[in-house]
Amino acid sequence: MKLFVDTGNLKEIEAMVSLGIVDGVTTNPSLLAKESGDYREILKQICRTVQGPVSAEVVATDTAGMIREGRDLATIDEHIVIKVPFTKDGVKACKALSSDGHRVNVTLIFSATQAWLAAKVGAAYVSPFVGRLDDVGTTGMNLIREIVEIFDNADYATEVLVASVRNPIHVVESARMGADVVTAPAAVIEQCFKHPLTDIGLERFLKDWEKAQAAKV
Ligand code: E4P
């Protein structure tokens, strides 16, 4: 399973990329709005840093506007993946942009039918939002199981990109269910590294080693 970082923050991306674990980045208008500076320049630097797929979202809501913005975003860098929301206009834009040869990530997916329709119009990725489904009292990960099964049955090339990830359990479940990609905030990736027994174990190894060295002198 590939790991993308869900952020528009270059420092967070640099820190994660330096660990050698990052395959790509996802952004959205809310994430980029938190960053200061020109969004095109930020996206360019992110692409340069990650050297993998970087999702950049359109803000137009009509098909023509999405296509125009999508084509423009794609000129920033070859790694840009155009993100469009799942609406009828978004579906039409996805079809047009995909036919042009662009990679499209259809976002704001909350049902299996939405994912299936996005796959039918050639989406490179669908982004089901598991955390936001959990927030409204449903089990977000059930949607991932359904989408993975549907895509496997039909042999769609569309990748399941698990989004709105809130904790390492979402990450583990995504991998177990056969999702292609998980995109996680840096804080969740940090949590994936941690286990108290690793820290305690290392401390004990080093103490025992020191003690043995001291006894030899
Ligand atoms: C990713 O593509 C989404 O934009 C993101 O994961 C949304 O996460 P949130 O529900 O935590 O805002």
mmCIF file of N, CA, C and O in Angstrom, residues 14-66:
data_model
loop_
_atom_site.group_PDB
_atom_site.id
_atom_site.type_symbol
_atom_site.label_atom_id
_atom_site.label_comp_id
_atom_site.label_asym_id
_atom_site.label_seq_id
_atom_site.Cartn_x
_atom_site.Cartn_y
_atom_site.Cartn_z
ATOM 1 N N GLU A 14 8.812 17.622 3.785
ATOM 2 C CA GLU A 14 10.266 17.385 3.757
ATOM 3 C C GLU A 14 10.676 16.400 4.847
ATOM 4 O O GLU A 14 11.473 15.491 4.603
ATOM 5 N N ALA A 15 10.097 16.582 6.047
ATOM 6 C CA ALA A 15 10.459 15.699 7.169
ATOM 7 C C ALA A 15 10.063 14.256 6.861
ATOM 8 O O ALA A 15 10.825 13.316 7.118
ATOM 9 N N MET A 16 8.892 14.069 6.291
ATOM 10 C CA MET A 16 8.420 12.705 5.989
ATOM 11 C C MET A 16 9.187 12.098 4.806
ATOM 12 O O MET A 16 9.533 10.921 4.830
ATOM 13 N N VAL A 17 9.453 12.927 3.793
ATOM 14 C CA VAL A 17 10.191 12.433 2.619
ATOM 15 C C VAL A 17 11.594 11.973 3.040
ATOM 16 O O VAL A 17 12.098 10.952 2.569
ATOM 17 N N SER A 18 12.203 12.703 3.983
ATOM 18 C CA SER A 18 13.565 12.346 4.407
ATOM 19 C C SER A 18 13.602 10.969 5.076
ATOM 20 O O SER A 18 14.656 10.350 5.167
ATOM 21 N N LEU A 19 12.446 10.493 5.535
ATOM 22 C CA LEU A 19 12.387 9.156 6.152
ATOM 23 C C LEU A 19 12.302 8.049 5.099
ATOM 24 O O LEU A 19 12.410 6.870 5.425
ATOM 25 N N GLY A 20 12.061 8.459 3.865
ATOM 26 C CA GLY A 20 12.018 7.470 2.773
ATOM 27 C C GLY A 20 10.715 6.692 2.697
ATOM 28 O O GLY A 20 10.674 5.612 2.085
ATOM 29 N N ILE A 21 9.650 7.227 3.292
ATOM 30 C CA ILE A 21 8.401 6.446 3.367
ATOM 31 C C ILE A 21 7.268 7.020 2.525
ATOM 32 O O ILE A 21 6.189 6.452 2.472
ATOM 33 N N VAL A 22 7.529 8.161 1.859
ATOM 34 C CA VAL A 22 6.432 8.886 1.201
ATOM 35 C C VAL A 22 6.382 8.606 -0.299
ATOM 36 O O VAL A 22 7.377 8.730 -1.004
ATOM 37 N N ASP A 23 5.180 8.242 -0.777
ATOM 38 C CA ASP A 23 4.993 7.993 -2.213
ATOM 39 C C ASP A 23 4.301 9.146 -2.922
ATOM 40 O O ASP A 23 4.291 9.204 -4.152
ATOM 41 N N GLY A 24 3.650 10.025 -2.172
ATOM 42 C CA GLY A 24 2.924 11.125 -2.803
ATOM 43 C C GLY A 24 2.312 12.042 -1.747
ATOM 44 O O GLY A 24 2.523 11.845 -0.545
ATOM 45 N N VAL A 25 1.570 13.030 -2.239
ATOM 46 C CA VAL A 25 0.966 14.038 -1.341
ATOM 47 C C VAL A 25 -0.449 14.324 -1.822
ATOM 48 O O VAL A 25 -0.725 14.291 -3.029
ATOM 49 N N THR A 26 -1.343 14.579 -0.873
ATOM 50 C CA THR A 26 -2.664 15.096 -1.236
ATOM 51 C C THR A 26 -2.853 16.442 -0.551
ATOM 52 O O THR A 26 -2.465 16.616 0.600
ATOM 53 N N THR A 27 -3.434 17.377 -1.301
ATOM 54 C CA THR A 27 -3.799 18.669 -0.709
ATOM 55 C C THR A 27 -5.278 18.885 -1.005
ATOM 56 O O THR A 27 -5.887 18.147 -1.780
ATOM 57 N N ASN A 28 -5.828 19.870 -0.357
ATOM 58 C CA ASN A 28 -7.187 20.317 -0.701
ATOM 59 C C ASN A 28 -7.231 21.812 -0.411
ATOM 60 O O ASN A 28 -6.284 22.364 0.188
ATOM 61 N N PRO A 29 -8.290 22.528 -0.805
ATOM 62 C CA PRO A 29 -8.308 23.980 -0.603
ATOM 63 C C PRO A 29 -8.167 24.371 0.872
ATOM 64 O O PRO A 29 -7.513 25.369 1.194
ATOM 65 N N SER A 30 -8.741 23.588 1.786
ATOM 66 C CA SER A 30 -8.629 23.915 3.219
ATOM 67 C C SER A 30 -7.177 23.805 3.673
ATOM 68 O O SER A 30 -6.687 24.641 4.443
ATOM 69 N N LEU A 31 -6.480 22.769 3.222
ATOM 70 C CA LEU A 31 -5.081 22.581 3.634
ATOM 71 C C LEU A 31 -4.185 23.673 3.051
ATOM 72 O O LEU A 31 -3.332 24.228 3.751
ATOM 73 N N LEU A 32 -4.376 24.003 1.759
ATOM 74 C CA LEU A 32 -3.517 25.034 1.141
ATOM 75 C C LEU A 32 -3.826 26.420 1.695
ATOM 76 O O LEU A 32 -2.946 27.277 1.755
ATOM 77 N N ALA A 33 -5.072 26.634 2.144
ATOM 78 C CA ALA A 33 -5.449 27.942 2.714
ATOM 79 C C ALA A 33 -4.683 28.234 4.003
ATOM 80 O O ALA A 33 -4.525 29.382 4.401
ATOM 81 N N LYS A 34 -4.184 27.179 4.661
ATOM 82 C CA LYS A 34 -3.423 27.368 5.915
ATOM 83 C C LYS A 34 -2.006 27.846 5.651
ATOM 84 O O LYS A 34 -1.310 28.280 6.565
ATOM 85 N N GLU A 35 -1.538 27.692 4.406
ATOM 86 C CA GLU A 35 -0.143 28.030 4.081
ATOM 87 C C GLU A 35 -0.054 29.446 3.529
ATOM 88 O O GLU A 35 -0.944 29.882 2.812
ATOM 89 N N SER A 36 1.052 30.139 3.859
ATOM 90 C CA SER A 36 1.210 31.475 3.273
ATOM 91 C C SER A 36 2.042 31.370 1.997
ATOM 92 O O SER A 36 2.869 30.468 1.861
ATOM 93 N N GLY A 37 1.776 32.279 1.085
ATOM 94 C CA GLY A 37 2.511 32.266 -0.186
ATOM 95 C C GLY A 37 1.614 31.851 -1.333
ATOM 96 O O GLY A 37 0.455 31.476 -1.142
ATOM 97 N N ASP A 38 2.203 31.915 -2.525
ATOM 98 C CA ASP A 38 1.457 31.606 -3.750
ATOM 99 C C ASP A 38 1.242 30.091 -3.857
ATOM 100 O O ASP A 38 2.206 29.319 -3.796
ATOM 101 N N TYR A 39 -0.022 29.678 -4.042
ATOM 102 C CA TYR A 39 -0.318 28.240 -4.027
ATOM 103 C C TYR A 39 0.385 27.490 -5.166
ATOM 104 O O TYR A 39 0.784 26.328 -5.011
ATOM 105 N N ARG A 40 0.592 28.160 -6.302
ATOM 106 C CA ARG A 40 1.266 27.484 -7.420
ATOM 107 C C ARG A 40 2.727 27.185 -7.057
ATOM 108 O O ARG A 40 3.252 26.118 -7.368
ATOM 109 N N GLU A 41 3.342 28.167 -6.396
ATOM 110 C CA GLU A 41 4.744 27.991 -5.990
ATOM 111 C C GLU A 41 4.849 26.889 -4.936
ATOM 112 O O GLU A 41 5.757 26.044 -4.976
ATOM 113 N N ILE A 42 3.867 26.883 -4.004
ATOM 114 C CA ILE A 42 3.866 25.844 -2.962
ATOM 115 C C ILE A 42 3.742 24.456 -3.613
ATOM 116 O O ILE A 42 4.501 23.534 -3.312
ATOM 117 N N LEU A 43 2.799 24.341 -4.556
ATOM 118 C CA LEU A 43 2.594 23.047 -5.221
ATOM 119 C C LEU A 43 3.837 22.625 -6.007
ATOM 120 O O LEU A 43 4.218 21.451 -6.013
ATOM 121 N N LYS A 44 4.478 23.611 -6.643
ATOM 122 C CA LYS A 44 5.690 23.310 -7.413
ATOM 123 C C LYS A 44 6.777 22.731 -6.491
ATOM 124 O O LYS A 44 7.417 21.733 -6.796
ATOM 125 N N GLN A 45 6.935 23.377 -5.329
ATOM 126 C CA GLN A 45 7.964 22.914 -4.383
ATOM 127 C C GLN A 45 7.615 21.542 -3.814
ATOM 128 O O GLN A 45 8.487 20.712 -3.597
ATOM 129 N N ILE A 46 6.320 21.329 -3.568
ATOM 130 C CA ILE A 46 5.900 20.017 -3.058
ATOM 131 C C ILE A 46 6.249 18.943 -4.092
ATOM 132 O O ILE A 46 6.812 17.892 -3.765
ATOM 133 N N CYS A 47 5.927 19.220 -5.357
ATOM 134 C CA CYS A 47 6.218 18.241 -6.425
ATOM 135 C C CYS A 47 7.710 17.946 -6.506
ATOM 136 O O CYS A 47 8.122 16.788 -6.630
ATOM 137 N N ARG A 48 8.504 19.015 -6.421
ATOM 138 C CA ARG A 48 9.953 18.851 -6.512
ATOM 139 C C ARG A 48 10.455 17.971 -5.365
ATOM 140 O O ARG A 48 11.350 17.147 -5.519
ATOM 141 N N THR A 49 9.860 18.173 -4.183
ATOM 142 C CA THR A 49 10.316 17.463 -2.986
ATOM 143 C C THR A 49 9.909 15.996 -3.008
ATOM 144 O O THR A 49 10.704 15.115 -2.704
ATOM 145 N N VAL A 50 8.658 15.739 -3.396
ATOM 146 C CA VAL A 50 8.140 14.369 -3.239
ATOM 147 C C VAL A 50 8.429 13.489 -4.464
ATOM 148 O O VAL A 50 8.559 12.271 -4.329
ATOM 149 N N GLN A 51 8.531 14.115 -5.650
ATOM 150 C CA GLN A 51 8.795 13.348 -6.892
ATOM 151 C C GLN A 51 7.809 12.188 -7.047
ATOM 152 O O GLN A 51 8.192 11.076 -7.442
ATOM 153 N N GLY A 52 6.548 12.442 -6.712
ATOM 154 C CA GLY A 52 5.489 11.452 -6.861
ATOM 155 C C GLY A 52 4.177 12.201 -7.034
ATOM 156 O O GLY A 52 4.171 13.441 -7.064
ATOM 157 N N PRO A 53 3.059 11.490 -7.135
ATOM 158 C CA PRO A 53 1.775 12.157 -7.370
ATOM 159 C C PRO A 53 1.399 13.166 -6.284
ATOM 160 O O PRO A 53 1.494 12.860 -5.099
ATOM 161 N N VAL A 54 1.009 14.362 -6.720
ATOM 162 C CA VAL A 54 0.602 15.433 -5.790
ATOM 163 C C VAL A 54 -0.787 15.913 -6.228
ATOM 164 O O VAL A 54 -0.935 16.510 -7.298
ATOM 165 N N SER A 55 -1.785 15.635 -5.417
ATOM 166 C CA SER A 55 -3.153 16.032 -5.768
ATOM 167 C C SER A 55 -3.389 17.501 -5.456
ATOM 168 O O SER A 55 -3.121 17.959 -4.340
ATOM 169 N N ALA A 56 -3.887 18.229 -6.457
ATOM 170 C CA ALA A 56 -4.217 19.650 -6.310
ATOM 171 C C ALA A 56 -5.660 19.826 -6.781
ATOM 172 O O ALA A 56 -6.015 19.398 -7.881
ATOM 173 N N GLU A 57 -6.466 20.459 -5.953
ATOM 174 C CA GLU A 57 -7.918 20.469 -6.195
ATOM 175 C C GLU A 57 -8.393 21.733 -6.893
ATOM 176 O O GLU A 57 -7.944 22.843 -6.592
ATOM 177 N N VAL A 58 -9.343 21.544 -7.802
ATOM 178 C CA VAL A 58 -9.980 22.698 -8.459
ATOM 179 C C VAL A 58 -10.980 23.313 -7.471
ATOM 180 O O VAL A 58 -11.459 22.629 -6.567
ATOM 181 N N VAL A 59 -11.280 24.597 -7.667
ATOM 182 C CA VAL A 59 -12.309 25.219 -6.810
ATOM 183 C C VAL A 59 -13.540 25.621 -7.619
ATOM 184 O O VAL A 59 -14.558 26.004 -7.045
ATOM 185 N N ALA A 60 -13.454 25.528 -8.942
ATOM 186 C CA ALA A 60 -14.644 25.795 -9.767
ATOM 187 C C ALA A 60 -15.666 24.702 -9.477
ATOM 188 O O ALA A 60 -15.304 23.591 -9.082
ATOM 189 N N THR A 61 -16.948 25.016 -9.686
ATOM 190 C CA THR A 61 -17.981 24.003 -9.439
ATOM 191 C C THR A 61 -18.697 23.588 -10.734
ATOM 192 O O THR A 61 -19.511 22.679 -10.717
ATOM 193 N N ASP A 62 -18.395 24.273 -11.833
ATOM 194 C CA ASP A 62 -19.007 23.892 -13.115
ATOM 195 C C ASP A 62 -17.970 23.137 -13.958
ATOM 196 O O ASP A 62 -16.759 23.322 -13.789
ATOM 197 N N THR A 63 -18.472 22.293 -14.857
ATOM 198 C CA THR A 63 -17.570 21.423 -15.625
ATOM 199 C C THR A 63 -16.503 22.219 -16.386
ATOM 200 O O THR A 63 -15.312 21.903 -16.291
ATOM 201 N N ALA A 64 -16.942 23.255 -17.107
ATOM 202 C CA ALA A 64 -15.978 24.015 -17.921
ATOM 203 C C ALA A 64 -14.902 24.633 -17.039
ATOM 204 O O ALA A 64 -13.709 24.606 -17.372
ATOM 205 N N GLY A 65 -15.332 25.186 -15.902
ATOM 206 C CA GLY A 65 -14.372 25.812 -14.972
ATOM 207 C C GLY A 65 -13.409 24.782 -14.411
ATOM 208 O O GLY A 65 -12.208 25.040 -14.279
ATOM 209 N N MET A 66 -13.931 23.603 -14.058
ATOM 210 C CA MET A 66 -13.055 22.549 -13.508
ATOM 211 C C MET A 66 -12.026 22.112 -14.546
ATOM 212 O O MET A 66 -10.853 21.892 -14.223
#
